[in-house]
C-alpha atoms as a PDB file:
ATOM      1  CA  LEU A   1       0.192  18.809  -9.631  1.00  0.00           C
ATOM      2  CA  PHE A   2      -0.912  15.234  -9.452  1.00  0.00           C
ATOM      3  CA  VAL A   3       2.650  14.140  -8.854  1.00  0.00           C
ATOM      4  CA  PHE A   4       3.186  16.769  -5.953  1.00  0.00           C
ATOM      5  CA  LEU A   5      -0.083  15.648  -4.105  1.00  0.00           C
ATOM      6  CA  ASP A   6       0.714  12.087  -4.316  1.00  0.00           C
ATOM      7  CA  VAL A   7       4.586  12.683  -2.956  1.00  0.00           C
ATOM      8  CA  LEU A   8       3.086  15.133  -0.466  1.00  0.00           C
ATOM      9  CA  GLY A   9       0.907  12.527   0.888  1.00  0.00           C
ATOM     10  CA  PHE A  10       3.288   9.826   0.772  1.00  0.00           C
ATOM     11  CA  SER A  11       5.789  11.998   3.029  1.00  0.00           C
ATOM     12  CA  LEU A  12       3.251  14.034   5.194  1.00  0.00           C
ATOM     13  CA  VAL A  13       2.925  10.979   7.416  1.00  0.00           C
ATOM     14  CA  LEU A  14       6.605  10.695   8.153  1.00  0.00           C
ATOM     15  CA  PRO A  15       6.926  13.389  10.999  1.00  0.00           C
ATOM     16  CA  LEU A  16       3.650  11.997  12.449  1.00  0.00           C
ATOM     17  CA  LEU A  17       5.070   8.397  12.794  1.00  0.00           C
ATOM     18  CA  PRO A  18       6.576   8.754  16.443  1.00  0.00           C
ATOM     19  CA  PHE A  19       2.933  10.383  17.599  1.00  0.00           C
ATOM     20  CA  ILE A  20       1.119   7.526  15.905  1.00  0.00           C
ATOM     21  CA  LYS A  21       3.370   4.777  17.421  1.00  0.00           C
ATOM     22  CA  ASP A  22       2.955   6.092  20.868  1.00  0.00           C
ATOM     23  CA  ASP A  23      -1.052   6.706  20.480  1.00  0.00           C
ATOM     24  CA  PHE A  24      -1.352   2.950  19.138  1.00  0.00           C
ATOM     25  CA  ARG A  25       1.469   1.244  20.998  1.00  0.00           C
ATOM     26  CA  MET A  26       2.854  -0.133  17.552  1.00  0.00           C
ATOM     27  CA  SER A  27       5.992  -2.034  17.398  1.00  0.00           C
ATOM     28  CA  PRO A  28       9.087  -1.117  15.314  1.00  0.00           C
ATOM     29  CA  PHE A  29       8.288  -3.530  12.884  1.00  0.00           C
ATOM     30  CA  PHE A  30       4.882  -2.311  12.234  1.00  0.00           C
ATOM     31  CA  VAL A  31       5.956   1.331  12.095  1.00  0.00           C
ATOM     32  CA  GLY A  32       8.224  -0.047   9.179  1.00  0.00           C
ATOM     33  CA  SER A  33       5.537  -1.532   7.578  1.00  0.00           C
ATOM     34  CA  ILE A  34       3.255   1.480   7.763  1.00  0.00           C
ATOM     35  CA  GLN A  35       6.232   3.345   6.099  1.00  0.00           C
ATOM     36  CA  SER A  36       7.054   0.908   3.566  1.00  0.00           C
ATOM     37  CA  ALA A  37       3.231  -0.434   2.534  1.00  0.00           C
ATOM     38  CA  ASN A  38       2.688   2.601   0.159  1.00  0.00           C
ATOM     39  CA  ALA A  39       5.678   2.021  -1.912  1.00  0.00           C
ATOM     40  CA  ILE A  40       5.242  -1.726  -2.018  1.00  0.00           C
ATOM     41  CA  ALA A  41       1.418  -1.675  -2.856  1.00  0.00           C
ATOM     42  CA  GLN A  42       2.422   0.782  -5.723  1.00  0.00           C
ATOM     43  CA  LEU A  43       4.991  -1.670  -6.928  1.00  0.00           C
ATOM     44  CA  PHE A  44       2.169  -4.002  -7.639  1.00  0.00           C
ATOM     45  CA  ALA A  45      -0.064  -1.472  -8.859  1.00  0.00           C
ATOM     46  CA  VAL A  46       1.832   0.611 -11.374  1.00  0.00           C
ATOM     47  CA  PRO A  47       1.821  -1.875 -14.031  1.00  0.00           C
ATOM     48  CA  ILE A  48      -1.752  -2.573 -13.814  1.00  0.00           C
ATOM     49  CA  PHE A  49      -2.683   1.104 -13.813  1.00  0.00           C
ATOM     50  CA  GLY A  50      -0.331   1.338 -16.855  1.00  0.00           C
ATOM     51  CA  GLY A  51      -2.709  -1.281 -18.842  1.00  0.00           C
ATOM     52  CA  LEU A  52      -5.859   0.482 -17.481  1.00  0.00           C
ATOM     53  CA  SER A  53      -4.670   3.963 -18.663  1.00  0.00           C
ATOM     54  CA  ASP A  54      -3.878   2.551 -22.203  1.00  0.00           C
ATOM     55  CA  ARG A  55      -7.266   1.012 -22.371  1.00  0.00           C
ATOM     56  CA  TYR A  56      -9.536   3.665 -20.705  1.00  0.00           C
ATOM     57  CA  GLY A  57      -7.382   6.931 -21.255  1.00  0.00           C
ATOM     58  CA  ARG A  58      -5.094   8.802 -18.968  1.00  0.00           C
ATOM     59  CA  LYS A  59      -7.603  11.404 -17.401  1.00  0.00           C
ATOM     60  CA  PRO A  60     -10.022   9.052 -15.995  1.00  0.00           C
ATOM     61  CA  LEU A  61      -7.295   6.885 -14.048  1.00  0.00           C
ATOM     62  CA  LEU A  62      -5.676  10.338 -12.910  1.00  0.00           C
ATOM     63  CA  LEU A  63      -9.076  11.718 -11.639  1.00  0.00           C
ATOM     64  CA  MET A  64      -9.363   8.207  -9.920  1.00  0.00           C
ATOM     65  CA  SER A  65      -5.956   8.131  -8.430  1.00  0.00           C
ATOM     66  CA  VAL A  66      -6.347  11.466  -6.881  1.00  0.00           C
ATOM     67  CA  THR A  67      -9.739  10.834  -5.397  1.00  0.00           C
ATOM     68  CA  SER A  68      -8.543   7.615  -3.994  1.00  0.00           C
ATOM     69  CA  THR A  69      -5.830   9.524  -2.274  1.00  0.00           C
ATOM     70  CA  LEU A  70      -8.284  11.666  -0.773  1.00  0.00           C
ATOM     71  CA  VAL A  71     -10.187   8.678   0.507  1.00  0.00           C
ATOM     72  CA  SER A  72      -6.972   7.320   1.745  1.00  0.00           C
ATOM     73  CA  PHE A  73      -6.129  10.704   3.584  1.00  0.00           C
ATOM     74  CA  LEU A  74      -9.785  10.301   4.957  1.00  0.00           C
ATOM     75  CA  MET A  75      -9.197   6.961   6.390  1.00  0.00           C
ATOM     76  CA  PHE A  76      -5.887   7.950   8.025  1.00  0.00           C
ATOM     77  CA  ALA A  77      -7.322  11.062   9.373  1.00  0.00           C
ATOM     78  CA  SER A  78     -10.347   9.092  10.841  1.00  0.00           C
ATOM     79  CA  ALA A  79      -8.067   6.099  11.963  1.00  0.00           C
ATOM     80  CA  THR A  80      -9.081   4.295  15.245  1.00  0.00           C
ATOM     81  CA  SER A  81      -6.596   1.416  15.016  1.00  0.00           C
ATOM     82  CA  ALA A  82      -2.935   0.722  13.552  1.00  0.00           C
ATOM     83  CA  ASN A  83      -4.493  -1.496  11.316  1.00  0.00           C
ATOM     84  CA  MET A  84      -6.674   1.266   9.701  1.00  0.00           C
ATOM     85  CA  ILE A  85      -3.643   3.354   9.141  1.00  0.00           C
ATOM     86  CA  LEU A  86      -1.923   0.465   7.423  1.00  0.00           C
ATOM     87  CA  LEU A  87      -4.715  -0.189   5.261  1.00  0.00           C
ATOM     88  CA  SER A  88      -5.032   3.618   4.352  1.00  0.00           C
ATOM     89  CA  ARG A  89      -1.444   3.511   3.264  1.00  0.00           C
ATOM     90  CA  ILE A  90      -2.138   0.494   1.388  1.00  0.00           C
ATOM     91  CA  VAL A  91      -5.127   1.889  -0.413  1.00  0.00           C
ATOM     92  CA  ASP A  92      -3.134   5.122  -1.336  1.00  0.00           C
ATOM     93  CA  GLY A  93      -0.502   2.884  -2.788  1.00  0.00           C
ATOM     94  CA  LEU A  94      -2.791   0.702  -4.546  1.00  0.00           C
ATOM     95  CA  LEU A  95      -4.835   3.112  -6.225  1.00  0.00           C
ATOM     96  CA  GLY A  96      -3.030   6.367  -6.196  1.00  0.00           C
ATOM     97  CA  GLY A  97      -0.151   5.555  -8.252  1.00  0.00           C
ATOM     98  CA  ASN A  98      -0.297   8.674 -10.247  1.00  0.00           C
ATOM     99  CA  ILE A  99       3.100   9.367 -10.655  1.00  0.00           C
ATOM    100  CA  SER A 100       3.664   6.669 -13.414  1.00  0.00           C
ATOM    101  CA  LEU A 101       0.444   7.964 -15.083  1.00  0.00           C
ATOM    102  CA  ALA A 102       1.675  11.698 -15.058  1.00  0.00           C
ATOM    103  CA  ASN A 103       4.852  10.085 -16.721  1.00  0.00           C
ATOM    104  CA  ALA A 104       2.927   8.359 -19.355  1.00  0.00           C
ATOM    105  CA  CYS A 105       0.884  11.711 -19.866  1.00  0.00           C
ATOM    106  CA  ILE A 106       4.089  13.579 -20.482  1.00  0.00           C
ATOM    107  CA  ALA A 107       5.469  10.959 -22.978  1.00  0.00           C
ATOM    108  CA  ASP A 108       2.149  11.021 -24.903  1.00  0.00           C
ATOM    109  CA  VAL A 109       1.485  15.019 -24.910  1.00  0.00           C
ATOM    110  CA  THR A 110       5.010  16.429 -25.611  1.00  0.00           C
ATOM    111  CA  SER A 111       7.126  16.481 -28.476  1.00  0.00           C
ATOM    112  CA  LYS A 112      10.602  14.776 -28.540  1.00  0.00           C
ATOM    113  CA  GLU A 113      12.226  17.838 -28.052  1.00  0.00           C
ATOM    114  CA  ASP A 114       9.910  19.015 -24.932  1.00  0.00           C
ATOM    115  CA  ARG A 115       9.845  15.664 -23.307  1.00  0.00           C
ATOM    116  CA  THR A 116      12.692  16.037 -20.962  1.00  0.00           C
ATOM    117  CA  ARG A 117      11.523  19.179 -19.768  1.00  0.00           C
ATOM    118  CA  GLY A 118       8.383  17.784 -19.076  1.00  0.00           C
ATOM    119  CA  PHE A 119      10.006  15.010 -16.927  1.00  0.00           C
ATOM    120  CA  GLY A 120      12.001  17.442 -15.272  1.00  0.00           C
ATOM    121  CA  VAL A 121       9.042  19.130 -14.205  1.00  0.00           C
ATOM    122  CA  VAL A 122       7.551  15.899 -12.826  1.00  0.00           C
ATOM    123  CA  GLY A 123      10.981  15.423 -11.163  1.00  0.00           C
ATOM    124  CA  ALA A 124      10.813  18.682  -9.768  1.00  0.00           C
ATOM    125  CA  ALA A 125       7.402  18.225  -8.195  1.00  0.00           C
ATOM    126  CA  PHE A 126       8.254  14.862  -6.727  1.00  0.00           C
ATOM    127  CA  GLY A 127      11.253  16.383  -5.276  1.00  0.00           C
ATOM    128  CA  LEU A 128       9.126  19.290  -3.765  1.00  0.00           C
ATOM    129  CA  GLY A 129       6.660  17.207  -2.572  1.00  0.00           C
ATOM    130  CA  PHE A 130       9.247  15.329  -0.492  1.00  0.00           C
ATOM    131  CA  ILE A 131      10.032  18.845   1.061  1.00  0.00           C
ATOM    132  CA  VAL A 132       6.912  20.143   1.657  1.00  0.00           C
ATOM    133  CA  GLY A 133       5.031  17.063   2.960  1.00  0.00           C
ATOM    134  CA  PRO A 134       7.267  16.656   6.024  1.00  0.00           C
ATOM    135  CA  ALA A 135       7.349  20.226   6.797  1.00  0.00           C
ATOM    136  CA  VAL A 136       3.605  20.385   6.585  1.00  0.00           C
ATOM    137  CA  GLY A 137       3.120  17.532   8.302  1.00  0.00           C
ATOM    138  CA  GLY A 138       5.323  18.518  10.992  1.00  0.00           C
ATOM    139  CA  VAL A 139       3.602  21.673  11.519  1.00  0.00           C
ATOM    140  CA  LEU A 140      -0.031  20.560  11.553  1.00  0.00           C
ATOM    141  CA  ALA A 141       1.235  17.723  14.083  1.00  0.00           C
ATOM    142  CA  HIS A 142       2.670  20.811  16.395  1.00  0.00           C
ATOM    143  CA  SER A 143      -0.185  22.976  15.682  1.00  0.00           C
ATOM    144  CA  TYR A 144      -3.365  20.404  16.094  1.00  0.00           C
ATOM    145  CA  GLY A 145      -1.860  17.223  16.893  1.00  0.00           C
ATOM    146  CA  TRP A 146      -1.579  14.053  14.692  1.00  0.00           C
ATOM    147  CA  ARG A 147      -5.285  13.625  14.564  1.00  0.00           C
END
């Protein structure tokens, strides 16, 4: 579920970008920055999350990452500027790195024989998030506008 929510949040924004671009008069470079900000932030945050989860445990960090994803969604939804949208994506990337934590949990709690299946479930949740996220984003944008 954590992985699904993380990827859903990452991909939900994709169909909204043309509307956001028009509303905030963003350059193509800035739109690309918004698309990549989450992933770049995760690139730097995941090793730190790994160390913190070894020290403080997986569950507290998973809860923190899901909470921070919620906060970043609220930032995104209430954004009044392009910079606030970019910041919301960075916050989610820095603090919402729960895919790596989910993989660590799978490695910790499964037997060697069941580990492949566990990683498969994480991969399926990842894929499902990328399928459902843009679809939900498109439906919401069509029904309610991007805000």
